Every structure is written in C-alpha cells, then in structure tokens.
Short mmCIF file of C-alpha atoms in Angstrom, two decimals:
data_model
loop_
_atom_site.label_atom_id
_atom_site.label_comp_id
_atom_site.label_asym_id
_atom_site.label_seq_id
_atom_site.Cartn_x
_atom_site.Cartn_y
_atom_site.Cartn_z
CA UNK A 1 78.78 -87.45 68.11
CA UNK A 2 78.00 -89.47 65.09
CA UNK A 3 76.30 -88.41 62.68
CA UNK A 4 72.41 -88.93 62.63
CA UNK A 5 70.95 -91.29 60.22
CA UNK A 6 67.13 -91.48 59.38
CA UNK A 7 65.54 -94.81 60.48
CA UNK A 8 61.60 -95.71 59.54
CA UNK A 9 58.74 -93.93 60.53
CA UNK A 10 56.92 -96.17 62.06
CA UNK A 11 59.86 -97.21 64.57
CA UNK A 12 60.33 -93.67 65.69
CA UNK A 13 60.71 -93.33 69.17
CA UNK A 14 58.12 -90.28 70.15
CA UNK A 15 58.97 -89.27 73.91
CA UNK A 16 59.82 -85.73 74.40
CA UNK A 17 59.07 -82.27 72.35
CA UNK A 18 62.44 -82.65 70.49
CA UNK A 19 61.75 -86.06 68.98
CA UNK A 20 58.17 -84.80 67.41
CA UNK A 21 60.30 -81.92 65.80
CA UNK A 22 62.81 -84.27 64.62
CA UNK A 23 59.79 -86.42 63.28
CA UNK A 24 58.60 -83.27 60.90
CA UNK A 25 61.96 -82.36 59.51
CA UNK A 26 62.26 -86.01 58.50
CA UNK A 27 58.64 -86.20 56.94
CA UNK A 28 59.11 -82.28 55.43
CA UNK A 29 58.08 -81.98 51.81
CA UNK A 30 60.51 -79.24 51.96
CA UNK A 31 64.62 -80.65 51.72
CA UNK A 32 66.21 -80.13 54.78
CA UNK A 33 69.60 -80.98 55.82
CA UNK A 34 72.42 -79.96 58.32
CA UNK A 35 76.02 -79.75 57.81
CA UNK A 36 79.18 -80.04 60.20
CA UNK A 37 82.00 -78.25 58.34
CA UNK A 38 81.36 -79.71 54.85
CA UNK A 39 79.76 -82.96 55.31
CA UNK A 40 76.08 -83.67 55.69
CA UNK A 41 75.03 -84.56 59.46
CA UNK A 42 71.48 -84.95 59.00
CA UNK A 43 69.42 -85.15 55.85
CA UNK A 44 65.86 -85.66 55.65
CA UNK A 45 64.39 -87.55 52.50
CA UNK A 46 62.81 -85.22 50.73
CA UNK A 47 66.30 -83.70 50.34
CA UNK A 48 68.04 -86.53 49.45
CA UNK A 49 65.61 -87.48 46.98
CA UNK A 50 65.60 -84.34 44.87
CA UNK A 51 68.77 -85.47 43.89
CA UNK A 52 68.16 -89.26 43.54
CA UNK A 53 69.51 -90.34 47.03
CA UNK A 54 68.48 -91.75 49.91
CA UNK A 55 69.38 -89.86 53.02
CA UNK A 56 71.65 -92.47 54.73
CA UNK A 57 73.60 -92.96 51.35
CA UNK A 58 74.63 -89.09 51.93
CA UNK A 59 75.25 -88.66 55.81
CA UNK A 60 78.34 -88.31 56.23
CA UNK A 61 79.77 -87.36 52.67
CA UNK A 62 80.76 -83.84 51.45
CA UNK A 63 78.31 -81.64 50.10
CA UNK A 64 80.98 -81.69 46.55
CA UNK A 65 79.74 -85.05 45.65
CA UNK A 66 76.61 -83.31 44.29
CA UNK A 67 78.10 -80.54 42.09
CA UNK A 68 80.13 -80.60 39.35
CA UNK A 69 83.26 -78.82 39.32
CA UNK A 70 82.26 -75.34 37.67
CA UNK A 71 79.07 -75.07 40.37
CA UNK A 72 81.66 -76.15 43.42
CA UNK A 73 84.00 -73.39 41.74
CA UNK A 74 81.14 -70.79 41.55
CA UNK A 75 79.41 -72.03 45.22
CA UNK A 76 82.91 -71.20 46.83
CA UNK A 77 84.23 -68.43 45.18
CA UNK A 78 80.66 -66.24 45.32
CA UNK A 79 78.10 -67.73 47.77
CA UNK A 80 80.62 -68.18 50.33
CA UNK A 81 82.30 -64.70 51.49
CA UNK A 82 78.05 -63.75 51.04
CA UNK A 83 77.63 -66.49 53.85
CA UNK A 84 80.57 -66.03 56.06
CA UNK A 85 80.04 -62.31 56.37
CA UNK A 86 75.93 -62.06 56.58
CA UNK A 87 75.66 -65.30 57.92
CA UNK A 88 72.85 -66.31 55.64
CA UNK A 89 72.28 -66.92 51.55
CA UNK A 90 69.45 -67.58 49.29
CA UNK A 91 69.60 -68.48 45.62
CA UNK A 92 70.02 -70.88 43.28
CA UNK A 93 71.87 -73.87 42.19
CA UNK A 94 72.34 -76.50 39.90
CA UNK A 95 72.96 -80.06 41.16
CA UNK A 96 73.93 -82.85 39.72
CA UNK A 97 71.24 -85.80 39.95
CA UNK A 98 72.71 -89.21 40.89
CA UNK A 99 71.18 -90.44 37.36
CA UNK A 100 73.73 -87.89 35.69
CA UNK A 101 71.59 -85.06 34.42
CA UNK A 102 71.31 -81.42 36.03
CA UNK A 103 68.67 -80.32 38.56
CA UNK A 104 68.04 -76.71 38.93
CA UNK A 105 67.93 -76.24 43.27
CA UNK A 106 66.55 -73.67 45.11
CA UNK A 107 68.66 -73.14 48.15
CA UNK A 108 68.82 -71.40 52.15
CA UNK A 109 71.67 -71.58 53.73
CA UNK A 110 72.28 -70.38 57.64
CA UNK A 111 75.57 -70.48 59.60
CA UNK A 112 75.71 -72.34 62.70
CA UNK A 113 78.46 -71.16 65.15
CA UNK A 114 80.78 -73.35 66.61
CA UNK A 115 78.72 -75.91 69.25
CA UNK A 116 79.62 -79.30 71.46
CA UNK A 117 78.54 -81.18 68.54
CA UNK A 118 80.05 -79.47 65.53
CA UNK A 119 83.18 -78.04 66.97
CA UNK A 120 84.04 -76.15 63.77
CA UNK A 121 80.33 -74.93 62.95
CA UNK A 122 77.76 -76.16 60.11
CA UNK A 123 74.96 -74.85 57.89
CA UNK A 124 71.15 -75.43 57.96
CA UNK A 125 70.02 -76.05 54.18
CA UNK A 126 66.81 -75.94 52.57
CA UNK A 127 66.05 -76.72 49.50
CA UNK A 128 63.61 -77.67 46.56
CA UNK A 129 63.09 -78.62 43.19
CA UNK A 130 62.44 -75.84 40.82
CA UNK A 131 63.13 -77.52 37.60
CA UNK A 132 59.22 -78.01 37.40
CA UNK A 133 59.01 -74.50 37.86
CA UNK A 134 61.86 -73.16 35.88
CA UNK A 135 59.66 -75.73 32.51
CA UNK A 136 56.86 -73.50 33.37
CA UNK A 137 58.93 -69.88 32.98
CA UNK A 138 59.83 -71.17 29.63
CA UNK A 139 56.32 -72.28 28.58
CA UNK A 140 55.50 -69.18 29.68
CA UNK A 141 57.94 -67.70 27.93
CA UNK A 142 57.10 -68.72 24.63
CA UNK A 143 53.39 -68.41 24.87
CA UNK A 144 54.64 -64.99 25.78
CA UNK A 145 56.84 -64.66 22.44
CA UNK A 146 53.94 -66.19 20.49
CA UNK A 147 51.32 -63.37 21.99
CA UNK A 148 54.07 -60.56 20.69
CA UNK A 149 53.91 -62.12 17.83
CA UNK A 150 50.40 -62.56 17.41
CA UNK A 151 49.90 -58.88 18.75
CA UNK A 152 52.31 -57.88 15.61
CA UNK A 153 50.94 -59.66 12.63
CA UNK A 154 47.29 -58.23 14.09
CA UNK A 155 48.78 -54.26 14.33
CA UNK A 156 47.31 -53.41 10.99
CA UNK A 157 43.89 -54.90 11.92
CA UNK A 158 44.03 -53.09 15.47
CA UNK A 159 44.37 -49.79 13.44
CA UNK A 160 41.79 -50.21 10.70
CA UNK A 161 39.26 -50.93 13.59
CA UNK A 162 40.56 -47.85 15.92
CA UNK A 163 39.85 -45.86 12.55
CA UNK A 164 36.65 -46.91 12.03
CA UNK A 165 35.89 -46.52 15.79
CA UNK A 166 36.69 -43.20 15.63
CA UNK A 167 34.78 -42.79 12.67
CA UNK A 168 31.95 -44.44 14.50
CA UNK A 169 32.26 -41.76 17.21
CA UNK A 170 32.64 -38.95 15.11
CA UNK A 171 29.32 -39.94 13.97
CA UNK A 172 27.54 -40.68 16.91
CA UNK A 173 28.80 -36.96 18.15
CA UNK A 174 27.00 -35.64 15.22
CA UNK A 175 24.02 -37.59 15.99
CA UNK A 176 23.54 -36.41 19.45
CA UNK A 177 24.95 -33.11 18.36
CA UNK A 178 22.04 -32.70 15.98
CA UNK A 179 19.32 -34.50 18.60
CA UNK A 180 20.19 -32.24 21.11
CA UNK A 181 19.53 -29.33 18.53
CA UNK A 182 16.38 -31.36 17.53
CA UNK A 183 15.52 -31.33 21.35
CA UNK A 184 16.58 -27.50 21.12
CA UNK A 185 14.33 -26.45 18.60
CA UNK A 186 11.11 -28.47 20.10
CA UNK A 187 11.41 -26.80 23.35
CA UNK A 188 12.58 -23.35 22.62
CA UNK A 189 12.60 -21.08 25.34
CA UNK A 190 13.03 -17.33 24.90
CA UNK A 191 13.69 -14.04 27.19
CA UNK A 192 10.46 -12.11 26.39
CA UNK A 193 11.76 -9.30 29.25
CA UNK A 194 13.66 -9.09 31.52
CA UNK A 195 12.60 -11.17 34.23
CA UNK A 196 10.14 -12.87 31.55
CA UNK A 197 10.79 -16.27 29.71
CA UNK A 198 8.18 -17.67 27.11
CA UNK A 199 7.64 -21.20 25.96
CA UNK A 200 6.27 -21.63 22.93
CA UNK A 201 4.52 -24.82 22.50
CA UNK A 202 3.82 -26.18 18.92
CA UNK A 203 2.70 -29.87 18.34
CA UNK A 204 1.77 -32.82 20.93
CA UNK A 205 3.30 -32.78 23.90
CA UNK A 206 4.33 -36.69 24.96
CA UNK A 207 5.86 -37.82 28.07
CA UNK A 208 9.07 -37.51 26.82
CA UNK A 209 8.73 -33.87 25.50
CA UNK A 210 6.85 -32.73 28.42
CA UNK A 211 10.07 -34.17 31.16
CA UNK A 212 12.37 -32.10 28.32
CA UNK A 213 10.51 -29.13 28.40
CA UNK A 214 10.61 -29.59 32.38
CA UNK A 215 13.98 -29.87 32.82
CA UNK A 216 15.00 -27.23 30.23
CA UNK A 217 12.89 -24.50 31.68
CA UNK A 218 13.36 -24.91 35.05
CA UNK A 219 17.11 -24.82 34.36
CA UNK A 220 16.89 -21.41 32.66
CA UNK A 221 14.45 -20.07 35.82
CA UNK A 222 17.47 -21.01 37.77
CA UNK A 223 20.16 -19.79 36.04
CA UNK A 224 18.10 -16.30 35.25
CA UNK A 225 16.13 -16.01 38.34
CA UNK A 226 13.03 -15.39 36.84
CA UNK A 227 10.17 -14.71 38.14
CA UNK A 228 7.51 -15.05 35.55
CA UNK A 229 6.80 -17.38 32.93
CA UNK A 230 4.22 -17.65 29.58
CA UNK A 231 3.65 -20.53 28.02
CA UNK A 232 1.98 -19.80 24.48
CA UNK A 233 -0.10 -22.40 23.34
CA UNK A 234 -0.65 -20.87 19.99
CA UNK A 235 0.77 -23.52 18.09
CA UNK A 236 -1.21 -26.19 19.61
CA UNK A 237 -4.13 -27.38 17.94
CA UNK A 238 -5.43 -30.33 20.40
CA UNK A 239 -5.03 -30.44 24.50
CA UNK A 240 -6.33 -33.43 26.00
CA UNK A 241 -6.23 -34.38 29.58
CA UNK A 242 -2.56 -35.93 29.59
CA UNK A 243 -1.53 -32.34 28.03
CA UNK A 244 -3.28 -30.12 30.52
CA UNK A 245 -2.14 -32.58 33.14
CA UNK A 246 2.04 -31.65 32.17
CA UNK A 247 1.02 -28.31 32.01
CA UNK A 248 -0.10 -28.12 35.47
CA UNK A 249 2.82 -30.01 36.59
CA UNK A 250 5.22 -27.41 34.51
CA UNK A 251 3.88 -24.38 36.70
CA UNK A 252 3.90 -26.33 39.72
CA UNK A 253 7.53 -27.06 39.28
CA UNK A 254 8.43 -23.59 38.28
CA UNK A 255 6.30 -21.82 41.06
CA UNK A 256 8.71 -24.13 43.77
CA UNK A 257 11.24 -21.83 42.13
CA UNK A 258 9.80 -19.09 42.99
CA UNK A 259 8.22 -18.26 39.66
CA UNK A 260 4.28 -18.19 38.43
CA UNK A 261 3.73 -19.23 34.99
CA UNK A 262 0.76 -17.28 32.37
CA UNK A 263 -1.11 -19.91 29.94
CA UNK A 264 -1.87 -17.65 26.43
CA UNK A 265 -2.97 -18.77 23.09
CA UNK A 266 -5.46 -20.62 23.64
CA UNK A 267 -7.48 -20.96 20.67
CA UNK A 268 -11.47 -21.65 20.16
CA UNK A 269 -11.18 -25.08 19.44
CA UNK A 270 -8.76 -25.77 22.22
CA UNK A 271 -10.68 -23.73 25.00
CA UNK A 272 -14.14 -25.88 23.77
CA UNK A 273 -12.40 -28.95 24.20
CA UNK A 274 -10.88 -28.36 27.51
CA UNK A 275 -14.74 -27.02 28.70
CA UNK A 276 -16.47 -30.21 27.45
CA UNK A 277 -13.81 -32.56 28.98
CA UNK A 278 -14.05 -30.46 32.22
CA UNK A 279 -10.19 -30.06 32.15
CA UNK A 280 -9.33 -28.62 35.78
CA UNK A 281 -5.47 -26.32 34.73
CA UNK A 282 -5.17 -26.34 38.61
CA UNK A 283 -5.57 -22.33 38.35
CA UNK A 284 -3.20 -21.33 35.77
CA UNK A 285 -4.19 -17.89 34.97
CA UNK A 286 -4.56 -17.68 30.91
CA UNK A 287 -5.03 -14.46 29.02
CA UNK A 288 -5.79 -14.06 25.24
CA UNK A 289 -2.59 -13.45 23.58
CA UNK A 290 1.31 -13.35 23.93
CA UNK A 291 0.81 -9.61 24.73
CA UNK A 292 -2.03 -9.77 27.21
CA UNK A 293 0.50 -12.30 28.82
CA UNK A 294 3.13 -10.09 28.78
CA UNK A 295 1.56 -7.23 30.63
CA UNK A 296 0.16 -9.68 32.76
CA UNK A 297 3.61 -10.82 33.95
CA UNK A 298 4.49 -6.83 34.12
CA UNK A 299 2.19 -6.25 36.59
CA UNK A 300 2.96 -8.85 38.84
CA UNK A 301 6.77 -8.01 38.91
CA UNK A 302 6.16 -4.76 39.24
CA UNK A 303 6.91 -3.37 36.04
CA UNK A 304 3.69 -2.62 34.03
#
C-alpha cells in the first residue's frame, strides 16, 4: 500500500469512525508520525513542521534525513536495542531543522509488529518541540545562579540581623520574665495552713488584676485541694462597687471548687464606705483580722 499523504482539511472525506480519527492525528498539536521499516508512512503537520517540513515533502523518506550523523550514530547504537527489546522508548533528541540549525525533540517511540501493510513492522512517533522549554531551564538557571549569588554577598547581613534577633529575644524573655514576676508579686498567694491559702490584697484592683488574681488562685485551689481561703484586705484603702463586685466573683469561682473563701482586714474607712454605698459581698463571711480568719477557716475544716 502506498504510503499515505495528507491532503486539505476541508476536502476530507468524513464517513466512518476511522476517518474522524485520522482527521485528529492530522490536526494534532502534538507531532505524530508512523514509520514502515525506516521511512515515514504517515506524518501529520505538526510533526513535519517542527522541523521545517511539510508532511508530504517527508512521506516516504528515511527518518536519517533529519539527523546528523553523530545523533543517527547515537539513535542506533543506544535507543535501539532499548526499543527492540522493551518495545517502547522515551527521550530526547536533537534534529536537524531544514533551515540548518539544531532543534532539541522530545520523542515516543512504539514498535509495531509485522502487519499486511508494513510487512517488516514500523514505529508510532510522537514528538514536540522543547527548545522553548529547554530556553526556559536556562533562564531559570541563571536567575537561579544569580539568587546563590545574591544569597552569598547578603550572608553577612543575614547574620548581623539573626544576632540582633536573638538579642531582641533575649530581651523580650527578660521582659516577660520580669512581668510575670511583676504579676507574681501583685497577686501573691501564700499557704497560711495546711488546707489554708491567703490572698493578700494591696492597691486597686482593675479588671485586669482581678482576672489575674482569678486565674492564679483558683489554679493553686486545684493543684492543693484546698478547702478554705482568706482574702486580707488590709492593704486596701478604697473598695468601691467594681471591687466588691470581683470579690464576690473570686469566692464564687473558688466555692465551684469546692472551697469557701473568709474576707479580713477590713478597715474603718473601708467598712463605712461599703455601708453608705449599700455594697451587697453576696455573703462573704468577714472577720476582723488575719487571725480571726484563720481560726475561722479552722473550724470549718475541722481543725480548730
């Protein structure tokens, strides 16, 4: 059978399942050609014109006519025996472009057995372009190169700011070291007895202070199990409403534990303000000193 030569779209005879597949190998972006023995049988156009050709000017003609002679040597001696013992190859090539310069190929090749119409067998071949791809690598390449270098020349400057980083850490550590003592001393909370904690409150107590003071006690009631709690007020010279108000909420929290807090300290100024504002402390039994408190909480645990 001769061998098949494109012919115009448009005159393309579309009857039958085989001549709509023959129709999309022909207008493939992809190369595509076929091979009996060594010479091309059918080529569609985007093959031929990665190489500057025009299918028909290549049907027919050995695949050598677009290699020179050290790719022909190398294309026999290596791709070959891959070919004719897995039956299939993959790789690349470099062609020789009908205007006379080299073009870098991408290539598949698959064995055809022996058939009716190629009595000695052929190849399927794919192929494409990569030289567009292969400009890219190297622009990559040397933005690449230029990066490293760029990364070099700015080493020094990388490693005065990683020193002064951890500089900058070292002193934000201390900071927070000495806040958290700060926080520490504001809210200290001491074993009176055992089973007893005190909090001795000196100062205004904010929002801020009273969620610390919150948080810190009821972590020790949990971690100690206590079950009773004094909070001095002798360092406090003012209690308005917002004060009594976290104070209430403190034993409330620390009673869900299982704990009942004693208010002492409360001084003659402080207890006439909280009468003439009508300050409700929700119950909290008070007592007159640290002591008195302490017995109080005695009693209650069962220790007096």
């Amino acid at each position: 059978m001769a061998p098949t030569r494109p012919i115009p779209l448009e005159e393309v005879p579309i009857t039958s399942e085989s001549d709509l597949q023959k129709l999309a190998m022909d207008v493939s972006m992809e190369g595509l050609s076929i091979l009996a023995g060594d010479t091309y049988w059918y080529m569609n156009r985007a093959h031929g014109m990665v190489l500057g050709y025009e299918p028909e000017e290549l049907i027919g003609k050995t695949w050598r006519l677009l290699y020179d002679d050290a790719e022909r040597t190398r294309i026999e001696r290596d791709l070959f025996p891959i070919l004719g013992e897995h039956g299939k190859w993959s790789g690349e090539v470099r062609g020789r472009h009908r205007a006379g310069h080299s073009v870098d190929l991408e290539i598949s090749l698959t064995r055809l057995p022996a058939n009716p119409l190629m009595p000695t067998g052929g190849l399927i071949c794919t192929c494409r372009d990569i030289v567009a791809r292969k400009q890219a690598e190297q622009i990559l390449r040397r933005t690449l190169e230029d990066q490293i270098r760029t990364n070099e020349e700015r080493e020094g400057a990388i490693q005065a700011l990683e020193a002064t980083q951890r500089e900058l850490m070292e002193k934000i550590a201390t900071i927070e070291r000495q806040r958290s003592a700060l926080r520490d001393m504001s809210v200290p909370i001491l074993e009176l007895w055992d089973d007893v904690l005190t909090l001795p409150i000196v100062g205004i107590i904010d929002s801020q202070r009273a969620a610390d003071m919150t948080e810190r006690l009821l972590g020790r009631i949990g971690e100690r199990r206590t079950r009773g709690v004094i909070l001095d007020l002798t360092g406090v010279e003012v209690v308005d409403t917002m004060t009594a108000a976290h104070l209430v909420k403190l034993s409330q929290a620390a009673s869900l534990l299982g704990s009942f807090c004693v208010l002492t300290g409360i001084g003659p100024q402080v207890a006439q303000t909280l009468t003439l504002m009508g300050i409700d402390l929700g119950g909290l039994t008070t007592a007159r000193s640290l002591r008195d408190g302490l017995r109080i909480c005695l009693t209650r645990i069962g220790r007096a």
